[in-house]
Amino acid sequence: MSSPSKLYEESGKLKLSVRPGKQLEKLSKEALEDPDKFWAEQARNLVWFEEWDKVLDWNPPFAKWFAGGKLNASVNCLDRHINTDTKNKAAIIWEAENGETRTLTYLQLYYQVNKFANVLKDLGVKKGDRVTIYLPMVPELPIAMLACARIGAIHSVVFSGFSAQALTDRANDAQSKVIITADGGMRKGRLVELKKVVDESTGSVPSVEHVIVLRRAGNKVEMGPKDLWWHELMENAKAYCPPEPVESTHPLYILYTSGTTGKPKGVMHGTGGYLTHLYSTAKWVFDFSKQDVFFCTADIGWVTGHSYIVYAPLMHGVTEIMYEGAPDFPKPDRYWAIVEKHGATILYTTPTALRMYMKYGDSIPNSFDLSSLRLLGTVGEPINPEVWMWYFKTIGKENCPIIDTWWQTETGGIMLSMCTCIETIPMKPGSATFPVPGVDAAVVDEEGKPVAPGTKGYIVVRKPWPGMLLTLWGDDEKYKQVYWSRFAGTYYPGDYALVDHDGYLWLLGRADDVLKVAGHRLGTMELESAFVSHKAIAEAAVASKPDATKGESIIAFLVPKEGFEKSEQLRKEVVAHIRSTLGPIATPDDVYFVSKLPKTRSGKIMRRLLKSIASGGQIGDITTLEDGAAIDEVKQAYEDLKKAVRP
Ligand code: WTA
């Protein structure tokens, strides 16, 4: 095999015609020709209490993977290791923002998970009950998730950067019985008062019976009648909790994600199919071995953390690093310092973090020993070729292949990526390369027909895959309509893509009203509802504009109600309102006050127009905008926007 840098040199001349590689081609062919046989072999890598009767029971668009099989996720992550040499190996090396570290071996993690599973059981949590987890990035977060899995409860983790309204909506939708939180979390040296946010929420979530509070920051918090301290409950809990054997299709978790509607959607993942997908993709893509120290920088509040911090690495028995804080606090060197200190072999991060580090120049990463690294990954947004090159040269010293992994909350695990365990293929900076074996992805036009090479279209997945969502929590109809109705019988992810002449796939951003701000997924309508919940705002339209670090930033066009001044004071108030309802990640970069918004005759906001106005781009041919848009109306709206007040 040639060295990765050689491979890059070759692929750098994009004229060169390359093929995906014989091994990958062979495996993908086998997988698509006989998926039952292929996925059954993969599922045998898991520990089952009972084997399945049927690999796939497909009643489109509802899939039952490994129907009839029984297993438990926490057994697959923990029990499978505790009678092996892995028992005393570090499972999680946790680093706090202040540099403090804590290491948990597989046995120690197993002990904590068992005890906490008993805590939940003693509080009356049963199989199928929902538990909302609102914790910072501390080891108790995966402990709580695995404890839920152990007793068959369904966890719903809410990103700790969200605020009260977001938490309330999610806990209410899931009808959670318990909320688990902490007295505080640390972010950029500041205390984030999570318990206060929970206190603001719980009054509006009648289903909640108990709130478990972890002592993390040591600050004083009010303890109400429903509140219980984590450490006190743990003191009295028994050491062993028998795992609940659950059906393969039993929901492991709900994870809320933004879409094109106002309310976030509760993506529901099962157990057997989801874990099979994770086990296999982690093996193919990361080629995990016993020596690996895996550093995934995601927050567990998002899907990357669920899949590739909690479930996949633990099933494989690797050592992983979990970092609590911001990449640039106290200095813009934290990831490099952590790689050096703990000897990370694989780094899996976002283009946003890389763009931020790249801005600070090479001298910072060059001052650390990064030679332990053997593989570099990215996820969450398209990566610009210059950033890819910087990652390859400055961080990987041209010795580490780069895996650009494309997937979504809904897909459960990686769908497109080079699979280094199968073979290293020539890389192209900015391309996510090929589907992983068993995933039947294609790029199609408006009619659903495959497009010619080099033509922009929509990426679709034509066959079910084990990691796919079961449905949306409590809303089968919406599940069908959002994902399976755009192209009949085909999964629609909502991303633009193209296939080049060598068959490589390139992702070109969202094709809908979903934003990716610093890799965080936000829906424009969700943001708009938060803006209009402010007393002075009558109407709101949200769009994005390109941002050199965050990829995209939020811009808001607001129509104030009669009697409210378009002032700097109002802008400040509205921004503060967004931060306290949705959270700091939803902070707009620009706020414009306008007297009316450009809409189509049917009343749809023309976000595309707003986006080009705010990015200083060409308005272009407005006849091609939304259907039925009256030109004069659009022109007038455009004039209004130009006159908009931007305090
Ligand atoms: C985007 C994150 C380009 C895409 C795992 C997708 C990417 C959305 C990539 C899902 C990539 C993710 N290249 N775009 N490698 N990975 N995306 O649900 O728009 O937070 O639809 O899952 O992120 O975001 P989500």
XYZ file of C-alpha atoms and ligand atoms in Angstrom:
672
model
C 0.000 0.000 0.000
C 1.306 3.472 -0.790
C 1.751 5.954 2.026
C -1.190 8.268 2.639
C 0.757 11.276 1.406
C 1.536 9.476 -1.823
C -2.134 8.695 -2.116
C -2.974 12.300 -1.626
C -0.390 13.462 -4.192
C -1.994 11.184 -6.720
C -5.525 12.157 -5.911
C -4.539 15.822 -5.770
C -4.462 15.723 -9.549
C -8.151 15.236 -9.722
C -7.886 14.411 -13.425
C -6.498 11.025 -12.490
C -9.181 8.432 -12.779
C -9.405 6.461 -9.593
C -11.544 3.573 -8.526
C -12.895 3.020 -5.044
C -10.588 0.102 -4.396
C -11.134 -3.568 -5.000
C -11.823 -4.631 -1.435
C -14.414 -1.968 -0.816
C -16.059 -2.685 -4.134
C -16.237 -6.394 -3.359
C -17.657 -5.938 0.113
C -20.192 -3.327 -0.994
C -21.356 -5.600 -3.797
C -21.786 -8.551 -1.452
C -23.631 -6.396 1.065
C -26.098 -5.004 -1.452
C -26.680 -8.335 -3.176
C -27.461 -10.257 -0.020
C -28.090 -7.753 2.785
C -29.601 -10.343 5.124
C -26.496 -12.500 5.045
C -24.189 -9.507 5.258
C -25.896 -7.810 8.199
C -26.448 -11.068 10.063
C -22.686 -11.609 10.017
C -22.186 -8.092 11.319
C -24.793 -8.509 14.067
C -22.929 -11.576 15.351
C -20.259 -9.172 16.615
C -22.716 -8.182 19.336
C -23.709 -10.120 22.431
C -27.308 -11.391 22.189
C -29.499 -13.028 24.806
C -31.591 -14.478 22.011
C -30.857 -14.562 18.319
C -33.248 -12.917 15.853
C -35.823 -14.763 13.742
C -35.544 -12.419 10.835
C -32.713 -10.057 9.830
C -35.013 -7.428 8.370
C -38.748 -7.172 8.605
C -39.374 -4.318 6.132
C -42.780 -2.763 6.051
C -41.824 0.454 4.247
C -40.838 2.840 5.677
C -40.791 0.956 8.983
C -37.883 -1.411 9.525
C -37.558 -4.042 12.216
C -33.921 -5.062 12.258
C -33.119 -8.427 13.837
C -36.756 -8.955 14.740
C -37.218 -11.443 17.544
C -33.672 -10.942 18.867
C -33.003 -9.820 22.442
C -30.002 -7.949 23.779
C -28.951 -5.115 26.071
C -26.814 -2.121 25.063
C -25.007 -1.803 28.399
C -24.023 -5.496 28.252
C -22.530 -4.860 24.831
C -20.565 -1.871 26.100
C -19.528 -3.178 29.525
C -20.330 -6.742 30.618
C -18.685 -8.165 27.515
C -15.332 -6.775 28.714
C -15.338 -7.464 32.406
C -14.226 -11.063 32.181
C -11.436 -10.179 29.764
C -8.125 -8.298 29.883
C -10.022 -5.151 29.020
C -11.514 -5.066 32.508
C -8.764 -2.912 34.010
C -8.124 -0.863 30.921
C -9.083 2.824 30.820
C -12.492 3.179 29.230
C -12.824 6.942 29.667
C -10.050 9.443 30.257
C -11.902 12.583 31.161
C -10.322 15.983 31.092
C -11.992 18.972 32.695
C -11.708 22.444 31.290
C -9.319 23.341 34.122
C -7.003 20.454 33.195
C -8.097 18.122 35.987
C -8.331 14.517 34.766
C -10.280 11.467 35.881
C -9.894 7.981 34.495
C -12.488 5.233 34.680
C -11.546 1.670 33.811
C -14.093 -0.616 32.199
C -14.706 -2.241 35.572
C -15.125 1.092 37.329
C -17.536 2.268 34.661
C -19.447 -1.002 34.947
C -19.712 -0.537 38.707
C -21.014 3.026 38.420
C -23.506 2.119 35.701
C -24.863 -0.818 37.702
C -25.289 1.289 40.800
C -26.971 4.109 38.958
C -29.252 1.644 37.163
C -30.370 0.522 40.631
C -30.918 4.155 41.643
C -33.290 4.621 38.722
C -35.019 1.319 39.398
C -35.470 2.211 43.072
C -37.119 5.453 41.989
C -39.642 3.443 40.002
C -38.188 3.889 36.503
C -39.261 0.956 34.323
C -38.577 -0.413 30.890
C -39.892 2.049 28.286
C -40.026 5.054 30.668
C -38.292 8.178 29.438
C -35.467 9.871 31.306
C -34.249 13.327 30.273
C -30.542 13.855 30.829
C -29.345 17.448 30.990
C -25.742 17.152 32.104
C -22.448 18.778 31.140
C -19.651 16.742 29.536
C -18.730 14.733 32.626
C -18.440 10.924 32.977
C -21.802 10.818 34.764
C -23.433 11.626 31.426
C -22.456 8.316 29.750
C -23.009 6.589 33.121
C -26.602 7.842 33.200
C -27.215 6.853 29.574
C -25.858 3.334 30.050
C -27.809 2.951 33.289
C -31.030 3.768 31.417
C -30.093 1.246 28.741
C -29.402 -1.372 31.406
C -32.983 -1.273 32.695
C -34.586 -0.672 29.290
C -35.499 2.961 30.013
C -35.294 5.345 27.052
C -32.853 8.206 27.480
C -33.388 11.610 25.972
C -30.235 13.672 26.287
C -30.691 17.416 25.933
C -27.548 19.349 24.949
C -26.442 21.353 27.988
C -26.049 24.466 25.808
C -29.819 24.623 25.406
C -31.900 26.809 27.719
C -35.194 26.455 29.558
C -37.703 26.598 26.708
C -35.780 24.042 24.657
C -35.491 21.733 27.673
C -39.176 22.111 28.584
C -40.348 21.322 25.041
C -38.189 18.217 24.829
C -39.020 16.870 28.294
C -42.718 17.467 27.680
C -42.749 15.841 24.286
C -41.030 12.752 25.713
C -43.199 12.805 28.865
C -40.113 12.186 30.955
C -40.454 10.752 34.436
C -37.033 11.809 35.670
C -34.615 14.617 34.796
C -30.941 14.199 35.585
C -28.890 17.367 35.881
C -25.965 18.956 37.741
C -25.497 21.918 40.033
C -23.489 23.435 37.191
C -21.165 22.946 34.266
C -18.043 24.830 33.223
C -17.809 26.617 29.893
C -14.960 29.002 29.107
C -14.239 29.402 32.790
C -17.818 30.380 33.585
C -20.330 28.461 35.596
C -23.375 27.342 33.610
C -26.232 27.005 36.081
C -27.996 23.941 34.744
C -30.062 23.317 37.870
C -31.582 26.802 37.586
C -32.625 26.039 34.008
C -34.227 22.790 35.191
C -36.044 24.688 37.959
C -37.473 27.065 35.350
C -38.623 24.060 33.308
C -39.969 21.494 35.722
C -43.005 23.572 36.665
C -44.122 23.198 33.050
C -43.356 19.487 32.762
C -45.990 17.702 34.861
C -44.740 14.197 34.014
C -41.505 14.724 35.971
C -41.532 12.929 39.326
C -37.886 13.312 40.332
C -34.902 15.491 39.528
C -31.509 13.945 40.242
C -28.780 16.519 40.826
C -25.109 15.750 40.389
C -22.668 17.780 42.444
C -20.189 18.981 39.860
C -19.445 22.674 40.330
C -19.928 22.836 44.108
C -22.097 25.956 43.955
C -25.160 26.430 46.086
C -28.422 25.298 44.541
C -31.990 25.271 45.818
C -33.240 21.727 46.448
C -37.022 21.425 46.057
C -39.340 18.545 47.033
C -38.674 16.554 43.827
C -34.904 17.065 43.956
C -32.474 14.364 45.048
C -28.683 14.378 45.206
C -26.932 11.887 42.914
C -24.240 11.063 45.515
C -26.762 10.362 48.265
C -28.766 8.023 46.044
C -25.597 6.231 44.937
C -24.501 5.611 48.532
C -27.493 3.376 49.135
C -27.640 1.628 45.768
C -26.680 -2.023 45.309
C -23.590 -2.897 43.268
C -25.154 -5.167 40.686
C -28.200 -4.601 38.536
C -29.243 -7.471 36.258
C -29.527 -6.183 32.675
C -32.961 -6.171 31.094
C -32.991 -8.236 27.888
C -34.862 -5.961 25.448
C -36.213 -6.676 21.981
C -33.881 -5.650 19.162
C -36.399 -2.973 18.150
C -36.814 -1.615 21.675
C -36.054 2.146 21.667
C -32.642 2.859 23.121
C -33.069 6.601 22.975
C -34.810 9.674 21.659
C -32.650 12.520 20.431
C -34.358 15.738 19.419
C -33.101 17.360 16.286
C -34.068 20.362 14.208
C -35.852 20.078 10.930
C -37.928 22.256 8.696
C -40.860 22.532 11.086
C -41.114 24.673 14.191
C -40.961 21.876 16.719
C -37.829 19.743 17.063
C -38.334 16.111 16.068
C -37.720 13.235 18.455
C -35.541 10.879 16.432
C -35.957 7.421 17.901
C -33.259 4.793 17.654
C -33.642 1.107 18.383
C -31.153 -1.270 19.948
C -30.023 -4.200 17.769
C -29.883 -2.499 14.378
C -28.397 0.713 15.745
C -25.645 -1.076 17.685
C -24.825 -3.316 14.714
C -24.430 -0.281 12.473
C -22.195 1.394 15.052
C -20.064 -1.643 15.707
C -19.431 -2.187 12.003
C -18.882 1.412 10.965
C -16.497 2.000 13.877
C -14.506 -1.044 12.805
C -14.461 -0.162 9.097
C -13.887 3.574 9.390
C -11.645 3.883 12.470
C -10.124 0.388 12.320
C -10.109 0.269 16.132
C -7.407 -1.799 17.800
C -6.537 -2.443 21.440
C -3.817 0.237 21.365
C -6.102 3.028 20.255
C -6.811 6.132 22.276
C -9.796 7.674 20.569
C -10.510 11.383 20.920
C -13.928 12.380 19.632
C -14.436 16.057 20.424
C -18.216 16.093 20.004
C -20.605 16.918 22.801
C -22.671 13.939 23.910
C -25.717 16.205 23.583
C -25.532 15.581 19.803
C -25.627 12.344 17.853
C -21.875 12.110 17.236
C -21.373 11.922 20.977
C -24.123 9.314 21.421
C -22.781 7.061 18.698
C -19.039 7.612 18.719
C -18.304 8.593 22.317
C -20.742 6.391 24.161
C -21.801 3.305 22.240
C -19.291 2.460 19.486
C -15.931 2.903 21.274
C -17.131 1.144 24.424
C -18.436 -1.836 22.456
C -14.966 -2.104 20.929
C -13.217 -1.796 24.281
C -11.014 1.108 23.239
C -9.775 3.873 25.513
C -11.421 7.158 24.780
C -10.869 10.738 25.769
C -13.792 12.861 26.850
C -13.193 16.597 27.118
C -15.467 18.871 29.100
C -14.797 22.320 27.745
C -14.206 24.679 24.850
C -11.423 24.053 22.299
C -9.924 27.499 22.905
C -10.074 27.857 26.649
C -7.963 29.062 28.381
C -5.790 29.032 25.228
C -6.476 27.996 21.626
C -4.468 24.804 21.998
C -6.652 22.447 24.007
C -7.124 19.660 21.453
C -3.386 19.544 20.684
C -2.490 19.611 24.369
C -4.933 16.755 25.007
C -3.619 14.688 22.077
C -0.077 15.068 23.433
C -0.944 14.499 27.090
C -3.049 11.366 26.598
C -1.422 10.014 23.429
C -4.513 10.105 21.229
C -4.187 7.928 18.134
C -7.386 9.036 16.393
C -8.860 12.532 16.393
C -12.475 12.936 15.266
C -13.580 16.568 15.155
C -15.476 19.246 13.226
C -14.466 21.574 10.396
C -15.538 24.498 12.642
C -12.949 23.585 15.285
C -10.278 23.143 12.604
C -11.081 26.512 11.009
C -10.800 28.143 14.419
C -7.393 26.552 15.106
C -6.138 27.266 11.603
C -6.741 30.981 12.194
C -4.202 30.928 15.034
C -1.454 29.625 12.742
C 0.814 26.595 12.715
C 3.102 27.501 15.579
C 0.595 26.423 18.228
C 0.032 22.846 16.994
C 3.710 22.645 16.006
C 4.696 23.206 19.610
C 3.036 19.894 20.627
C 4.075 16.330 19.989
C 1.248 14.999 17.837
C 3.134 11.920 16.660
C 0.760 9.521 18.426
C -1.933 10.331 15.837
C -2.534 7.786 13.092
C -5.958 8.796 11.754
C -7.857 12.089 11.471
C -11.596 12.436 11.028
C -14.163 15.140 10.459
C -17.931 15.241 10.771
C -20.913 17.533 10.837
C -20.376 19.955 7.969
C -18.671 20.086 4.601
C -14.924 20.623 5.014
C -13.268 23.239 2.804
C -10.322 21.803 0.821
C -7.890 24.358 2.345
C -8.881 23.304 5.840
C -8.577 19.657 4.839
C -5.027 20.362 3.570
C -4.118 22.125 6.785
C -5.418 19.182 8.820
C -3.514 16.741 6.619
C -0.216 18.636 6.661
C -0.022 20.553 9.943
C -1.781 18.087 12.212
C -1.223 14.758 10.472
C 2.245 15.650 9.095
C 1.110 13.917 5.896
C 1.136 10.580 7.697
C -2.493 10.250 8.678
C -5.335 9.470 6.296
C -8.320 11.799 6.636
C -11.799 10.407 6.904
C -14.579 12.828 6.073
C -17.644 11.115 7.488
C -21.118 12.106 6.315
C -24.182 11.066 8.293
C -27.056 12.443 10.380
C -28.899 12.079 13.678
C -31.463 10.053 11.748
C -28.965 7.658 10.131
C -27.605 6.683 13.566
C -24.094 6.094 12.302
C -21.652 6.908 9.508
C -23.057 6.480 5.984
C -20.278 7.806 3.747
C -16.583 7.655 4.534
C -13.357 6.051 3.542
C -13.135 2.749 5.426
C -9.527 2.510 6.518
C -9.937 -1.013 7.854
C -11.048 -2.242 4.459
C -8.478 -0.282 2.479
C -7.015 3.192 2.163
C -8.138 4.670 -1.128
C -6.877 7.816 -2.843
C -8.285 10.794 -0.954
C -9.806 13.939 -2.359
C -9.893 16.940 -0.016
C -13.529 17.809 0.594
C -15.074 14.549 -0.595
C -16.672 12.085 1.802
C -15.676 9.420 -0.801
C -18.017 6.388 -0.896
C -20.883 4.796 1.001
C -19.853 2.334 3.684
C -20.709 -1.297 2.797
C -24.427 -2.003 2.886
C -25.457 1.620 2.330
C -27.079 2.243 -1.037
C -26.627 5.990 -1.570
C -27.198 7.857 -4.827
C -27.531 11.429 -6.076
C -30.780 12.156 -7.881
C -32.570 15.020 -9.643
C -35.997 16.528 -8.860
C -37.680 13.462 -10.357
C -35.588 11.041 -8.369
C -33.477 9.923 -11.351
C -29.710 9.531 -10.848
C -27.873 12.600 -12.128
C -24.913 12.586 -14.501
C -21.444 12.877 -12.921
C -20.630 16.442 -11.897
C -24.279 17.510 -11.616
C -25.710 18.810 -8.343
C -28.640 16.831 -6.992
C -30.076 15.396 -3.792
C -28.435 12.587 -1.913
C -30.801 9.701 -1.165
C -30.549 6.260 0.414
C -32.392 3.591 -1.548
C -32.346 0.656 0.847
C -32.937 0.382 4.604
C -29.797 0.206 6.769
C -29.521 -1.036 10.374
C -28.728 2.329 12.004
C -31.812 4.041 10.576
C -34.240 5.747 12.930
C -37.243 3.647 13.955
C -39.600 6.588 13.582
C -40.173 10.018 15.146
C -41.304 9.790 18.743
C -45.102 9.683 18.741
C -45.420 10.734 15.103
C -45.267 7.977 12.479
C -47.035 10.196 9.956
C -44.435 12.914 10.192
C -41.696 10.284 9.896
C -43.209 9.113 6.612
C -43.795 12.595 5.328
C -40.417 14.135 6.254
C -38.121 11.356 5.124
C -39.957 9.052 2.728
C -42.339 11.168 0.676
C -40.017 13.458 -1.337
C -38.979 10.454 -3.450
C -41.332 7.515 -2.956
C -39.772 4.551 -1.198
C -36.431 6.307 -0.785
C -34.915 7.974 2.272
C -34.436 11.721 1.782
C -31.740 13.272 4.032
C -32.173 16.869 2.793
C -28.613 17.453 1.558
C -27.305 18.516 -1.846
C -24.523 16.407 -3.298
C -22.775 15.415 -6.498
C -20.864 12.416 -7.778
C -17.682 13.183 -9.674
C -16.278 11.319 -12.661
C -14.430 8.911 -10.392
C -17.616 8.068 -8.493
C -16.633 10.049 -5.369
C -19.413 11.795 -3.469
C -19.245 15.473 -2.522
C -21.701 16.944 -0.027
C -22.805 20.468 -0.889
C -24.825 21.636 2.121
C -28.471 21.504 3.156
C -31.217 21.609 0.581
C -33.810 22.743 3.144
C -34.280 25.286 5.924
C -31.911 23.599 8.352
C -28.831 25.568 9.404
C -25.461 24.229 10.465
C -23.966 26.836 12.779
C -20.594 25.747 14.122
C -21.730 22.205 13.320
C -24.870 22.585 15.452
C -28.089 21.754 13.713
C -30.788 24.429 14.012
C -34.094 24.881 12.223
C -35.057 28.292 10.881
C -38.681 27.858 11.969
C -37.676 26.861 15.474
C -35.617 30.056 15.688
C -38.432 32.136 14.236
C -40.914 30.887 16.840
C -38.436 31.805 19.560
C -38.123 35.349 18.155
C -41.864 35.906 17.970
C -42.276 34.705 21.532
C -40.699 38.052 22.495
C -43.386 40.612 23.339
C -42.138 43.226 20.876
C -41.830 41.009 17.801
C -44.688 40.493 15.368
C -42.943 38.487 12.653
C -39.532 36.935 12.127
C -37.565 35.410 9.288
C -34.284 33.642 9.854
C -31.642 32.783 7.289
C -27.913 32.198 7.345
C -24.869 33.768 5.794
C -21.451 32.215 5.227
C -19.082 32.502 8.177
C -15.341 31.959 7.910
C -15.161 29.952 11.151
C -18.629 28.663 11.972
C -19.521 27.704 8.414
C -22.806 29.558 8.695
C -24.063 32.261 11.028
C -27.614 33.225 11.917
C -29.238 36.385 10.608
C -32.673 37.487 11.690
C -35.120 39.852 10.027
C -37.664 41.057 12.541
C -40.858 43.046 12.205
C -41.541 44.854 15.505
C -45.086 45.197 16.773
C -46.831 48.568 16.657
C -45.522 50.865 19.336
C -42.058 49.295 19.636
C -38.976 51.251 18.573
C -36.451 49.677 16.204
C -33.555 50.363 18.535
C -30.252 48.979 19.724
C -31.940 48.439 23.065
C -34.593 46.240 21.457
C -31.933 44.315 19.556
C -30.111 43.578 22.807
C -33.328 42.485 24.462
C -34.256 40.162 21.627
C -30.798 38.575 21.556
C -30.943 38.025 25.308
C -34.394 36.492 24.892
C -33.107 33.991 22.317
C -30.192 33.054 24.532
C -32.443 32.418 27.502
C -35.147 30.508 25.620
C -33.166 28.410 23.147
C -29.590 28.841 24.335
C -26.349 30.627 23.394
C -25.871 28.448 20.303
C -28.891 30.176 18.763
C -27.462 33.704 19.137
C -27.926 35.633 15.883
C -24.902 37.427 14.421
C -27.058 40.064 12.773
C -30.494 41.414 13.553
C -32.316 43.599 11.032
C -35.572 45.374 11.778
C -37.905 45.615 8.798
C -41.484 46.700 8.234
C -42.440 43.630 6.227
C -40.960 40.338 5.078
C -40.687 39.050 1.524
C -43.212 36.271 1.076
C -44.740 34.289 -1.700
C -48.431 34.645 -2.466
C -49.055 31.580 -0.377
C -47.388 33.301 2.558
C -44.095 31.420 2.575
C -41.078 33.468 3.664
C -38.463 33.710 0.930
C -35.419 32.842 2.978
C -33.258 32.353 -0.050
C -33.755 36.000 -0.959
C -32.905 37.083 2.580
C -29.814 34.934 2.507
C -28.497 36.533 -0.654
C -29.278 40.035 0.580
C -27.440 39.422 3.839
C -24.454 37.746 2.184
C -24.119 40.662 -0.216
C -24.713 38.186 -3.035
C -26.583 38.740 -6.240
C -30.327 38.668 -5.919
C -30.329 36.911 -9.247
C -33.351 36.042 -11.244
C -36.255 36.380 -8.880
C -38.644 34.672 -11.216
C -36.907 31.430 -10.314
C -37.622 31.901 -6.627
C -40.625 30.420 -4.881
C -43.686 29.492 -6.914
C -46.217 32.176 -7.495
C -44.012 34.952 -6.174
C -45.248 38.229 -7.560
C -42.271 40.081 -8.910
C -43.424 43.492 -7.769
C -44.064 42.210 -4.312
C -40.558 40.757 -4.153
C -38.984 43.908 -5.497
C -40.821 45.973 -2.938
C -39.755 43.633 -0.161
C -36.174 43.859 -1.360
C -36.304 47.652 -1.255
C -37.733 47.452 2.274
C -34.925 45.183 3.350
C -32.297 47.495 1.952
C -33.801 50.198 4.116
C -33.874 47.875 7.101
C -32.511 49.118 10.383
C -29.560 47.185 11.607
C -28.906 48.663 15.020
C -24.274 17.768 7.696
C -24.253 15.111 12.464
C -20.921 17.546 4.834
C -25.331 17.403 6.660
C -23.514 13.762 12.349
C -26.259 16.482 7.433
C -22.140 16.954 6.690
C -26.262 17.147 8.781
C -21.168 15.979 7.039
C -26.642 16.219 9.912
C -20.009 15.856 6.189
C -22.781 15.911 8.484
N -19.944 16.658 5.110
N -22.013 17.715 5.601
N -19.029 15.013 6.454
N -21.594 15.358 8.156
N -23.100 16.884 7.620
O -27.998 15.426 12.492
O -25.996 18.573 6.248
O -26.340 17.021 13.570
O -27.542 16.390 6.879
O -25.617 14.898 12.449
O -24.917 17.617 8.942
O -26.476 16.848 11.140
P -26.661 16.072 12.495
